[in-house]
Coordinates of C-alpha atoms and ligand atoms in Angstrom, one line a residue:
M41 CA -31.9 2.0 -27.9
T42 CA -34.3 -0.8 -27.1
V43 CA -36.0 -1.6 -23.9
I44 CA -36.5 -5.3 -23.7
P45 CA -40.2 -6.0 -23.7
S46 CA -41.6 -6.6 -20.3
A47 CA -45.0 -7.9 -19.0
E48 CA -46.0 -4.3 -18.5
G49 CA -48.9 -3.6 -20.9
A50 CA -48.7 -7.1 -22.4
V51 CA -50.9 -8.9 -19.9
D52 CA -52.5 -7.8 -16.6
R53 CA -51.9 -9.7 -13.4
R54 CA -55.2 -11.4 -13.2
T55 CA -54.9 -12.7 -16.8
L56 CA -51.3 -13.8 -16.1
L57 CA -52.3 -15.8 -13.1
R58 CA -55.2 -17.3 -15.0
L59 CA -52.9 -18.2 -17.8
A60 CA -50.5 -19.7 -15.4
G61 CA -53.3 -21.9 -14.1
L62 CA -53.6 -19.9 -10.9
S63 CA -56.0 -17.5 -9.4
A64 CA -55.5 -15.6 -6.3
G65 CA -56.1 -17.9 -3.3
A66 CA -57.5 -20.6 -5.5
G67 CA -54.5 -22.9 -6.1
L68 CA -54.0 -24.8 -9.2
V69 CA -56.8 -24.9 -11.8
A70 CA -56.9 -25.6 -15.5
A71 CA -56.7 -22.6 -17.8
A72 CA -60.3 -21.8 -18.2
T73 CA -60.5 -21.3 -21.9
L74 CA -58.3 -24.1 -23.0
P75 CA -59.2 -27.6 -24.2
G76 CA -58.8 -30.6 -22.0
E77 CA -59.6 -28.7 -18.9
A78 CA -61.4 -31.4 -17.1
H79 CA -58.5 -33.9 -17.5
A80 CA -55.9 -31.2 -16.5
A81 CA -57.9 -30.4 -13.4
A82 CA -57.7 -34.1 -12.5
G83 CA -53.9 -33.7 -12.2
V84 CA -52.1 -34.7 -15.4
F85 CA -49.9 -31.5 -15.0
Q86 CA -49.7 -31.1 -11.2
H87 CA -46.3 -29.5 -11.1
G88 CA -46.8 -26.4 -13.2
V89 CA -44.6 -25.2 -16.1
A90 CA -41.3 -23.3 -16.2
S91 CA -38.9 -21.8 -18.7
G92 CA -35.2 -21.0 -18.4
D93 CA -31.8 -19.9 -19.8
P94 CA -33.1 -17.6 -22.6
L95 CA -31.0 -17.3 -25.7
P96 CA -31.5 -14.8 -28.6
G97 CA -33.4 -17.5 -30.5
G98 CA -34.1 -20.1 -27.9
I99 CA -35.6 -21.0 -24.6
L100 CA -35.7 -24.1 -22.4
L101 CA -39.3 -25.3 -21.5
W102 CA -40.1 -27.6 -18.6
T103 CA -43.0 -29.5 -17.1
R104 CA -43.8 -32.8 -15.4
V105 CA -46.6 -35.2 -16.5
T106 CA -48.5 -37.6 -14.2
P107 CA -50.0 -39.9 -16.8
T108 CA -51.3 -42.6 -14.3
A109 CA -52.2 -42.6 -10.7
D110 CA -49.1 -44.6 -9.8
S111 CA -46.7 -42.3 -11.7
V112 CA -45.9 -40.3 -8.6
P113 CA -42.6 -38.5 -8.2
G114 CA -39.8 -40.8 -6.9
S115 CA -41.8 -44.0 -7.5
G116 CA -40.0 -45.2 -10.6
A117 CA -43.5 -46.4 -11.7
G118 CA -45.7 -45.6 -14.6
P119 CA -45.5 -45.9 -18.4
D120 CA -43.3 -44.2 -21.0
V121 CA -45.5 -41.6 -22.7
T122 CA -45.5 -39.0 -25.4
V123 CA -46.1 -35.4 -24.4
T124 CA -46.8 -32.6 -26.9
W125 CA -45.7 -29.0 -26.6
Q126 CA -46.6 -25.7 -28.3
I127 CA -45.1 -22.3 -28.2
A128 CA -47.1 -19.4 -29.5
A129 CA -46.9 -15.7 -30.2
D130 CA -50.2 -15.1 -28.3
A131 CA -51.7 -16.2 -25.0
G132 CA -54.7 -17.8 -26.8
F133 CA -52.5 -20.0 -29.0
S134 CA -54.1 -18.9 -32.2
S135 CA -50.6 -18.3 -33.6
V136 CA -48.5 -21.3 -32.7
V137 CA -45.0 -20.8 -34.0
Q138 CA -43.5 -24.2 -33.1
S139 CA -44.8 -27.5 -31.7
G140 CA -43.5 -31.0 -31.2
E141 CA -43.5 -34.2 -29.2
V142 CA -41.2 -35.5 -26.6
R143 CA -41.0 -38.9 -24.8
T144 CA -40.7 -39.2 -21.0
G145 CA -41.2 -41.8 -18.4
P146 CA -40.1 -43.2 -15.0
A147 CA -36.4 -43.1 -16.1
R148 CA -36.5 -39.3 -15.8
D149 CA -39.3 -39.2 -13.2
H150 CA -41.8 -38.1 -15.9
T151 CA -40.2 -34.7 -16.2
V152 CA -40.1 -33.0 -19.6
K153 CA -37.5 -30.6 -20.9
V154 CA -37.6 -29.1 -24.4
D155 CA -34.9 -26.9 -25.7
V156 CA -36.6 -24.8 -28.4
A157 CA -34.5 -23.1 -31.0
G158 CA -35.3 -20.9 -34.1
L159 CA -37.3 -18.3 -32.2
R160 CA -37.1 -14.6 -32.6
P161 CA -34.9 -12.6 -30.3
A162 CA -36.3 -10.3 -27.5
T163 CA -39.8 -11.7 -28.0
T164 CA -42.5 -12.8 -25.6
Y165 CA -44.0 -16.2 -26.1
W166 CA -46.6 -18.4 -24.4
F167 CA -46.2 -22.2 -24.1
R168 CA -48.0 -25.2 -22.9
F169 CA -47.8 -29.0 -22.9
G170 CA -50.5 -31.6 -23.8
Y171 CA -51.1 -35.2 -22.9
E172 CA -54.1 -37.2 -24.2
G173 CA -56.4 -34.2 -24.5
A174 CA -55.3 -32.5 -21.3
W175 CA -53.4 -29.2 -21.5
S176 CA -51.0 -27.9 -18.9
P177 CA -51.3 -24.4 -17.4
V178 CA -49.9 -21.8 -19.8
G179 CA -46.5 -20.3 -19.2
R180 CA -45.2 -17.0 -20.5
T181 CA -41.6 -16.5 -21.4
M182 CA -39.2 -14.3 -23.3
T183 CA -36.1 -14.9 -25.5
A184 CA -33.0 -12.8 -25.1
P185 CA -32.1 -10.0 -27.5
S186 CA -29.4 -10.6 -30.1
A187 CA -25.9 -10.3 -28.7
D188 CA -25.2 -7.0 -30.5
A189 CA -28.6 -5.4 -29.9
A190 CA -28.6 -2.0 -28.2
I191 CA -30.6 -2.6 -25.0
S192 CA -31.4 0.2 -22.5
R193 CA -33.0 -1.7 -19.6
L194 CA -33.2 -5.1 -18.0
R195 CA -35.1 -5.9 -14.8
M196 CA -34.8 -9.1 -12.8
G197 CA -36.0 -10.6 -9.6
V198 CA -33.2 -12.0 -7.4
V199 CA -33.8 -14.8 -4.8
S200 CA -32.1 -17.5 -2.8
C201 CA -32.6 -19.8 0.2
A202 CA -36.2 -21.0 0.4
S203 CA -36.7 -23.4 3.3
W204 CA -40.1 -25.1 2.8
E205 CA -40.6 -25.7 6.5
A206 CA -39.7 -22.1 7.5
G207 CA -42.7 -20.5 5.7
Y208 CA -44.5 -19.7 2.5
F209 CA -42.9 -18.6 -0.8
S210 CA -44.6 -15.2 -0.7
A211 CA -41.4 -13.7 -2.2
Y212 CA -42.1 -15.7 -5.4
R213 CA -45.7 -14.5 -5.4
H214 CA -44.8 -10.8 -5.1
L215 CA -42.3 -11.1 -7.9
A216 CA -44.8 -12.9 -10.1
E217 CA -47.4 -10.2 -9.4
R218 CA -45.1 -7.3 -10.5
G219 CA -45.5 -8.0 -14.2
D220 CA -42.4 -6.0 -15.0
L221 CA -39.6 -8.5 -14.8
N222 CA -37.6 -9.9 -17.7
L223 CA -36.2 -12.8 -15.7
V224 CA -35.6 -14.3 -12.3
V225 CA -32.1 -15.2 -11.0
H226 CA -32.0 -17.9 -8.3
L227 CA -28.7 -18.2 -6.5
G228 CA -29.2 -21.5 -4.8
D229 CA -30.8 -23.3 -1.9
Y230 CA -33.9 -23.8 -4.0
I231 CA -34.5 -26.8 -1.8
Y232 CA -33.0 -27.9 1.5
E233 CA -31.9 -31.5 2.2
Y234 CA -33.0 -31.5 5.9
G235 CA -35.5 -33.8 7.5
T236 CA -38.6 -32.4 9.1
G237 CA -38.1 -30.3 12.1
E238 CA -34.5 -29.5 11.2
F239 CA -34.9 -26.1 9.5
G240 CA -38.2 -24.5 10.3
A241 CA -38.9 -20.9 11.4
R242 CA -37.1 -20.6 14.7
G243 CA -37.5 -24.4 15.1
V244 CA -41.3 -24.3 14.3
V245 CA -42.4 -26.3 11.3
V246 CA -44.7 -23.9 9.4
R247 CA -45.6 -26.7 6.8
P248 CA -44.1 -30.2 6.8
T249 CA -41.7 -31.2 4.1
K250 CA -41.6 -34.4 2.0
P251 CA -40.0 -36.9 2.4
E252 CA -40.0 -36.4 6.2
H253 CA -36.4 -37.7 6.5
E254 CA -33.3 -36.0 5.1
T255 CA -32.9 -36.5 1.4
V256 CA -30.1 -38.9 0.5
S257 CA -31.4 -41.2 -2.4
L258 CA -32.5 -40.3 -5.9
A259 CA -36.1 -41.0 -4.9
D260 CA -35.7 -38.6 -1.9
Y261 CA -34.4 -35.7 -4.0
R262 CA -37.1 -36.3 -6.6
I263 CA -39.9 -36.2 -4.0
R264 CA -38.4 -33.0 -2.4
H265 CA -38.2 -31.3 -5.8
A266 CA -41.7 -32.4 -6.7
L267 CA -43.0 -31.0 -3.4
H268 CA -41.6 -27.6 -4.2
K269 CA -43.1 -27.6 -7.7
T270 CA -46.6 -28.0 -6.1
D271 CA -46.3 -24.6 -4.4
P272 CA -48.7 -22.1 -6.0
D273 CA -46.4 -19.1 -5.5
L274 CA -43.5 -20.9 -7.0
Q275 CA -45.6 -22.2 -9.9
A276 CA -46.8 -18.6 -10.6
L277 CA -43.3 -17.2 -10.8
H278 CA -42.0 -20.1 -13.0
A279 CA -45.0 -19.6 -15.3
S280 CA -44.5 -15.8 -15.6
V281 CA -40.8 -15.3 -16.5
P282 CA -37.8 -17.4 -17.5
W283 CA -35.4 -18.2 -14.6
I284 CA -31.6 -18.4 -14.7
I285 CA -30.5 -20.6 -11.8
T286 CA -27.6 -22.1 -10.1
W287 CA -27.2 -24.4 -7.1
D288 CA -25.5 -23.8 -3.8
D289 CA -24.9 -26.5 -1.1
H290 CA -28.4 -27.5 0.0
E291 CA -29.4 -28.8 -3.4
V292 CA -27.0 -31.6 -2.2
A293 CA -26.1 -31.1 1.5
N294 CA -25.1 -28.4 3.9
D295 CA -21.6 -26.9 3.4
M296 CA -20.8 -29.1 0.5
W297 CA -17.4 -29.2 -1.0
S298 CA -16.1 -31.3 -3.9
D299 CA -15.9 -34.5 -2.1
G300 CA -18.1 -34.2 1.0
A301 CA -20.4 -32.0 3.1
E302 CA -20.8 -31.0 6.7
N303 CA -24.2 -32.7 6.6
H304 CA -23.1 -36.0 5.1
T305 CA -22.1 -38.9 7.3
P306 CA -20.6 -41.7 5.2
A307 CA -21.1 -44.3 7.9
T308 CA -24.9 -44.0 7.9
E309 CA -25.6 -42.2 4.6
G310 CA -23.2 -44.0 2.3
D311 CA -20.8 -42.8 -0.4
F312 CA -20.9 -39.0 -0.9
G313 CA -20.3 -39.4 -4.7
A314 CA -23.5 -41.5 -5.0
R315 CA -25.5 -38.9 -3.0
K316 CA -24.1 -36.1 -5.1
A317 CA -24.9 -38.0 -8.4
A318 CA -28.5 -38.7 -7.2
S319 CA -29.2 -35.1 -6.2
R320 CA -27.7 -33.8 -9.4
Q321 CA -29.8 -36.2 -11.5
A322 CA -33.0 -35.0 -9.7
Y323 CA -31.9 -31.4 -10.2
A324 CA -31.3 -31.9 -13.9
E325 CA -34.7 -33.5 -14.3
W326 CA -36.7 -31.0 -12.2
M327 CA -35.1 -27.7 -12.9
P328 CA -35.4 -25.5 -16.1
V329 CA -31.7 -25.3 -16.6
R330 CA -29.4 -26.0 -19.6
L331 CA -26.5 -28.1 -18.1
G332 CA -23.2 -28.7 -19.9
A333 CA -22.4 -32.0 -21.5
D334 CA -20.5 -33.2 -18.4
G335 CA -23.3 -31.8 -16.2
H336 CA -21.6 -28.5 -15.3
I337 CA -23.9 -25.6 -14.5
Y338 CA -21.5 -22.6 -14.7
R339 CA -22.4 -20.7 -17.8
R340 CA -22.8 -17.2 -19.3
L341 CA -25.9 -15.7 -20.8
R342 CA -26.1 -12.4 -22.6
Y343 CA -28.7 -9.7 -23.0
G344 CA -27.7 -7.6 -26.0
N345 CA -24.9 -5.1 -25.5
L346 CA -26.2 -4.3 -21.9
V347 CA -25.6 -7.4 -19.7
E348 CA -23.6 -10.5 -19.6
L349 CA -24.4 -12.7 -16.7
S350 CA -21.9 -15.3 -15.5
M351 CA -23.6 -17.9 -13.3
L352 CA -21.2 -19.6 -10.9
D353 CA -20.9 -23.1 -9.3
L354 CA -19.0 -22.7 -6.1
R355 CA -19.6 -26.2 -4.7
T356 CA -18.5 -28.8 -7.3
Y357 CA -14.9 -28.0 -7.5
R358 CA -14.1 -26.4 -4.1
S359 CA -11.5 -27.5 -1.6
K360 CA -12.7 -28.6 1.8
Q361 CA -13.5 -25.7 4.1
V362 CA -10.8 -24.9 6.7
S363 CA -11.5 -25.6 10.3
G364 CA -9.7 -25.4 13.6
I365 CA -9.9 -29.2 13.9
D366 CA -9.0 -30.4 10.4
G367 CA -6.7 -27.4 9.7
G368 CA -6.2 -25.7 6.4
D369 CA -5.1 -22.1 5.7
I370 CA -7.5 -19.6 4.1
D371 CA -4.6 -18.1 2.3
D372 CA -3.2 -21.3 0.8
P373 CA -2.9 -20.8 -2.9
A374 CA -3.5 -24.5 -3.6
R375 CA -7.0 -24.2 -2.1
T376 CA -9.9 -23.1 -4.4
I377 CA -13.6 -22.2 -4.2
A378 CA -14.2 -22.1 -8.0
G379 CA -11.7 -24.6 -9.4
G380 CA -9.0 -23.6 -11.8
D381 CA -11.0 -24.0 -15.0
Q382 CA -14.0 -22.1 -13.8
L383 CA -11.9 -19.3 -12.3
E384 CA -10.0 -18.8 -15.6
W385 CA -13.3 -18.9 -17.5
L386 CA -14.8 -16.3 -15.1
T387 CA -11.7 -14.0 -15.2
D388 CA -11.4 -14.2 -19.0
G389 CA -15.1 -13.6 -19.4
L390 CA -15.2 -10.6 -17.2
V391 CA -12.0 -9.0 -18.6
G392 CA -12.8 -9.7 -22.2
S393 CA -16.6 -8.9 -22.1
T394 CA -18.0 -6.4 -24.6
A395 CA -21.2 -6.0 -22.6
K396 CA -21.7 -2.8 -20.7
W397 CA -22.5 -4.6 -17.4
K398 CA -20.8 -7.8 -16.2
L399 CA -23.0 -9.4 -13.7
V400 CA -21.9 -12.4 -11.6
G401 CA -24.5 -14.8 -10.2
N402 CA -22.5 -15.6 -7.1
P403 CA -23.9 -18.2 -4.7
V404 CA -21.8 -17.1 -1.6
M405 CA -20.6 -13.7 -0.5
I406 CA -17.3 -12.5 -2.0
S407 CA -16.8 -9.3 0.0
R408 CA -14.7 -9.7 3.1
L409 CA -16.4 -10.1 6.4
D410 CA -14.1 -9.6 9.3
L411 CA -15.6 -11.1 12.4
A412 CA -12.6 -10.9 14.7
T413 CA -13.6 -7.9 16.7
L414 CA -17.3 -8.7 17.0
P415 CA -18.6 -9.3 20.6
A416 CA -19.4 -12.8 21.7
W417 CA -23.2 -12.1 21.8
L418 CA -23.1 -11.4 18.1
L419 CA -20.4 -13.8 17.0
G420 CA -22.3 -16.6 18.6
P421 CA -25.6 -16.3 16.6
L422 CA -23.7 -15.1 13.5
G423 CA -21.5 -18.2 13.8
D424 CA -24.5 -20.4 14.1
L425 CA -26.0 -18.8 11.0
L426 CA -22.8 -19.0 9.0
G427 CA -21.7 -22.4 10.3
I428 CA -18.5 -20.9 11.7
P429 CA -16.7 -23.6 13.8
D430 CA -16.2 -22.3 17.4
N431 CA -12.6 -23.5 17.4
G432 CA -10.6 -20.4 16.6
V433 CA -11.7 -19.7 13.0
I434 CA -13.0 -16.1 12.8
V435 CA -14.1 -15.8 9.2
N436 CA -16.9 -17.6 7.5
P437 CA -14.8 -20.4 5.9
D438 CA -17.7 -21.4 3.6
Q439 CA -17.8 -18.1 1.6
W440 CA -15.0 -16.6 -0.5
D441 CA -13.3 -15.5 2.8
G442 CA -12.3 -19.1 3.2
Y443 CA -10.5 -19.1 -0.2
N444 CA -8.5 -15.9 -0.3
A445 CA -6.2 -16.9 -3.1
D446 CA -9.1 -17.3 -5.6
R447 CA -10.6 -14.0 -4.6
E448 CA -7.2 -12.1 -4.9
R449 CA -6.5 -13.7 -8.3
L450 CA -9.9 -12.5 -9.6
V451 CA -9.7 -9.0 -8.1
D452 CA -6.1 -8.6 -9.3
A453 CA -7.0 -9.6 -12.8
L454 CA -9.9 -7.1 -12.9
R455 CA -7.7 -4.3 -11.6
A456 CA -4.8 -5.1 -14.0
A457 CA -7.2 -5.0 -17.0
H458 CA -9.0 -1.9 -15.7
T459 CA -12.3 -3.9 -16.0
R460 CA -15.2 -1.8 -14.8
D461 CA -18.9 -2.3 -14.3
V462 CA -18.8 -5.7 -12.6
V463 CA -21.6 -6.4 -10.1
F464 CA -21.8 -9.5 -8.0
I465 CA -25.4 -10.6 -7.1
T466 CA -25.2 -12.9 -4.2
G467 CA -27.3 -15.2 -1.9
D468 CA -26.7 -17.8 0.8
I469 CA -26.2 -15.6 3.8
H470 CA -29.9 -15.1 4.5
T471 CA -29.4 -11.3 5.1
S472 CA -29.3 -8.2 3.0
W473 CA -26.1 -6.4 2.1
A474 CA -24.7 -3.6 -0.2
N475 CA -21.0 -3.9 -0.4
E476 CA -17.9 -2.7 -2.3
L477 CA -15.5 -5.4 -3.2
T478 CA -12.0 -4.6 -1.9
T479 CA -9.0 -6.4 -0.7
K480 CA -6.9 -6.0 2.4
D481 CA -4.1 -4.5 0.4
T482 CA -6.2 -1.6 -0.9
G483 CA -8.4 -0.9 2.0
T484 CA -11.6 0.8 1.1
R485 CA -10.2 2.8 -1.9
N486 CA -10.8 1.8 -5.4
P487 CA -13.2 -1.1 -5.1
A488 CA -13.0 -3.6 -7.9
A489 CA -16.8 -4.3 -8.1
A490 CA -20.1 -3.8 -6.3
E491 CA -21.8 -6.6 -4.5
F492 CA -25.6 -6.7 -3.7
V493 CA -26.7 -9.6 -1.5
V494 CA -30.4 -10.7 -1.3
P495 CA -32.0 -12.1 1.9
S496 CA -33.5 -15.5 2.2
V497 CA -37.0 -16.2 0.9
T498 CA -37.8 -17.9 4.2
S499 CA -34.6 -19.3 5.9
D500 CA -33.7 -18.2 9.4
N501 CA -31.4 -15.3 9.9
I502 CA -29.9 -13.2 12.8
D503 CA -33.0 -12.2 14.8
D504 CA -34.1 -15.8 14.5
Y505 CA -30.9 -17.0 16.0
L506 CA -30.8 -14.2 18.6
G507 CA -34.5 -15.0 19.5
T508 CA -35.3 -11.3 19.3
S509 CA -37.9 -9.3 17.3
P510 CA -37.0 -8.3 13.8
G511 CA -35.3 -4.9 13.6
G512 CA -34.9 -4.7 17.4
P513 CA -32.1 -2.9 19.2
L514 CA -29.7 -5.8 19.1
S515 CA -30.1 -6.2 15.4
V516 CA -29.5 -2.5 14.8
L517 CA -26.4 -2.7 17.0
A518 CA -25.3 -5.8 15.1
A519 CA -25.5 -4.0 11.8
D520 CA -23.6 -1.0 13.1
L521 CA -20.8 -3.3 14.5
I522 CA -20.5 -5.2 11.3
K523 CA -20.2 -1.9 9.3
A524 CA -17.7 -0.4 11.8
T525 CA -15.4 -3.4 11.4
N526 CA -16.0 -3.8 7.6
Q527 CA -16.0 -0.3 6.1
H528 CA -16.6 -1.7 2.6
V529 CA -20.0 -2.9 3.9
K530 CA -22.2 0.2 3.2
W531 CA -25.5 -1.4 4.3
V532 CA -26.5 -4.5 6.1
E533 CA -29.9 -5.7 7.4
T534 CA -29.8 -8.9 9.4
D535 CA -33.5 -9.8 9.9
G536 CA -35.6 -9.5 6.8
H537 CA -36.8 -12.3 4.5
G538 CA -37.8 -11.5 0.9
Y539 CA -36.2 -10.7 -2.4
G540 CA -34.3 -8.2 -4.5
V541 CA -35.2 -6.5 -7.8
L542 CA -32.2 -5.6 -9.9
E543 CA -32.6 -3.0 -12.7
V544 CA -29.8 -2.5 -15.1
T545 CA -29.7 0.5 -17.4
T546 CA -27.0 1.9 -19.6
D547 CA -25.7 4.3 -16.9
R548 CA -26.4 2.4 -13.6
C549 CA -27.2 -0.9 -11.9
R550 CA -29.6 -0.7 -9.0
M551 CA -30.8 -3.2 -6.5
D552 CA -34.0 -2.7 -4.5
W553 CA -34.7 -4.9 -1.4
Y554 CA -38.1 -6.0 -0.4
H555 CA -38.9 -7.7 2.9
L556 CA -41.9 -9.8 3.9
V557 CA -44.0 -8.7 6.8
D558 CA -44.3 -12.3 8.1
R559 CA -42.9 -15.3 6.2
T560 CA -45.0 -17.7 8.2
K561 CA -48.3 -16.2 6.9
K562 CA -49.5 -17.3 3.5
D563 CA -50.7 -14.0 2.1
T564 CA -48.1 -11.8 3.8
A565 CA -47.3 -8.3 2.3
A566 CA -43.9 -7.2 1.1
R567 CA -42.5 -3.7 1.7
W568 CA -39.7 -1.8 0.1
V569 CA -36.7 -1.5 2.4
T570 CA -34.0 0.4 0.5
G571 CA -32.2 0.7 -2.9
W572 CA -28.5 1.0 -3.7
S573 CA -26.9 1.6 -7.0
V574 CA -23.6 1.8 -8.8
G575 CA -22.9 4.0 -11.8
T576 CA -20.8 3.1 -14.8
G577 CA -17.0 3.6 -14.5
S578 CA -16.9 3.4 -10.7
S579 CA -17.6 0.6 -8.2
K580 CA -18.5 3.1 -5.5
I581 CA -22.1 2.4 -4.5
R582 CA -24.7 4.9 -3.4
K583 CA -28.0 4.8 -1.5
E584 CA -31.1 5.6 -3.3
S585 CA -33.5 7.9 -1.4
A586 CA -36.9 6.5 -2.6
P587 CA -38.4 3.4 -4.3
R588 CA -38.0 3.3 -8.0
Ligands
FE2_26 FE1 -29.4 -21.0 2.5

């Protein structure tokens, strides 16, 4: 059995940060030992480097070049240029295994994506980009093992919901500093579309966003993405491991559905289709993701015989959310969250998979959340957090709860095929959960899957909406009430911001939750909160007693 190589032993943290062009507290600098450092320091590569979507012999590499002073993101200005790239077997680039040239320019906002093939499986590589004598910071990445390789362990960071104005991306820094991850899974809300002041920390702008207004145009989304790529913690994590990402609603607009969004007003913001296309273009340019020919993002990646990861898109094909005003029935079989094609692809993929563990990168929670008996003091802030309309709807219509038919089709198919070892890893809800996936018909017996939900990197959650201290008596009571009403929810914590670390081994899949001390402080610490795991052959989850 093989353990996929990790950064442990391969490179220490200080070296990694230096290679990534970062040093603790020093921000972006050129890699000290590399040629072209003076030019790089002047800002040819201001937005870091990234890699994504590992394949057994391939990896996607990303950067952005600023060849002239006027080539700023979103400007449409600047020349077409040729950028070189190198991928090497060593951090010092004495053993370059592939290199090449790629053209970029204002038509793609001077972003660069290179899909490298012909590499060795399960291998660590280092990569960099060059332009007229300047070298980018160095990134470290890793290919996936061959599809039939016997793999005994895979470890990944899991994140979602990073509002720039609500704090610093310390969650990304702590993940980068671990040095033991094979990859990072981002479940969406990598950016938010809001204008300044609209989604800070309890209304306080910790750091102002760009552009200041809500993002609507292509230039707006490019500028917002570019701002995020200047964050040193985000750059460090992108430069240290490959990411596997999907989008949720805020990459376009709040509570998006296939043909609109809660936060889109056609009368003042124009055609939604044009806004969606603009945001998706900027996303494709700025994110290290391999999109399908028609731009679709749902896809499946495999790590040997151990893991198959199905990344979902729960925005592009979904029916409009139900509401007391516009109507709609959460049980209507004609309504869909995934779209027919994607649901069939997901179901067939899970049922037919030959991998030990079937993970689902699931942007919104799939476990039921019955809110009907919660008291008004909790339903109010929970409703604000979840966007529940106060007009008689008592589930969160934006998560799978609002699309019962799709969920039941999926769960019924898993049960009919006796498919085991399915784990949903979920974001969106800004709070931390360990759930068993059940349906109303079966109650809490025989769950079909486990679901582990990670908190927000920074975005507001329950104590922020309640206006109380984190972990206070009302939050404890809130968690107890939610669990009492929803017995498949084994653990919920409503106040922490941070990240998850998922470790998959041949006999269990374990999530550990880490929360930040204070998201509004740049160098805040993270602490372990709890761990939950599921063993093979059963979807019953159990609490772990100590950090791993
Ligand atoms: Fe979010």
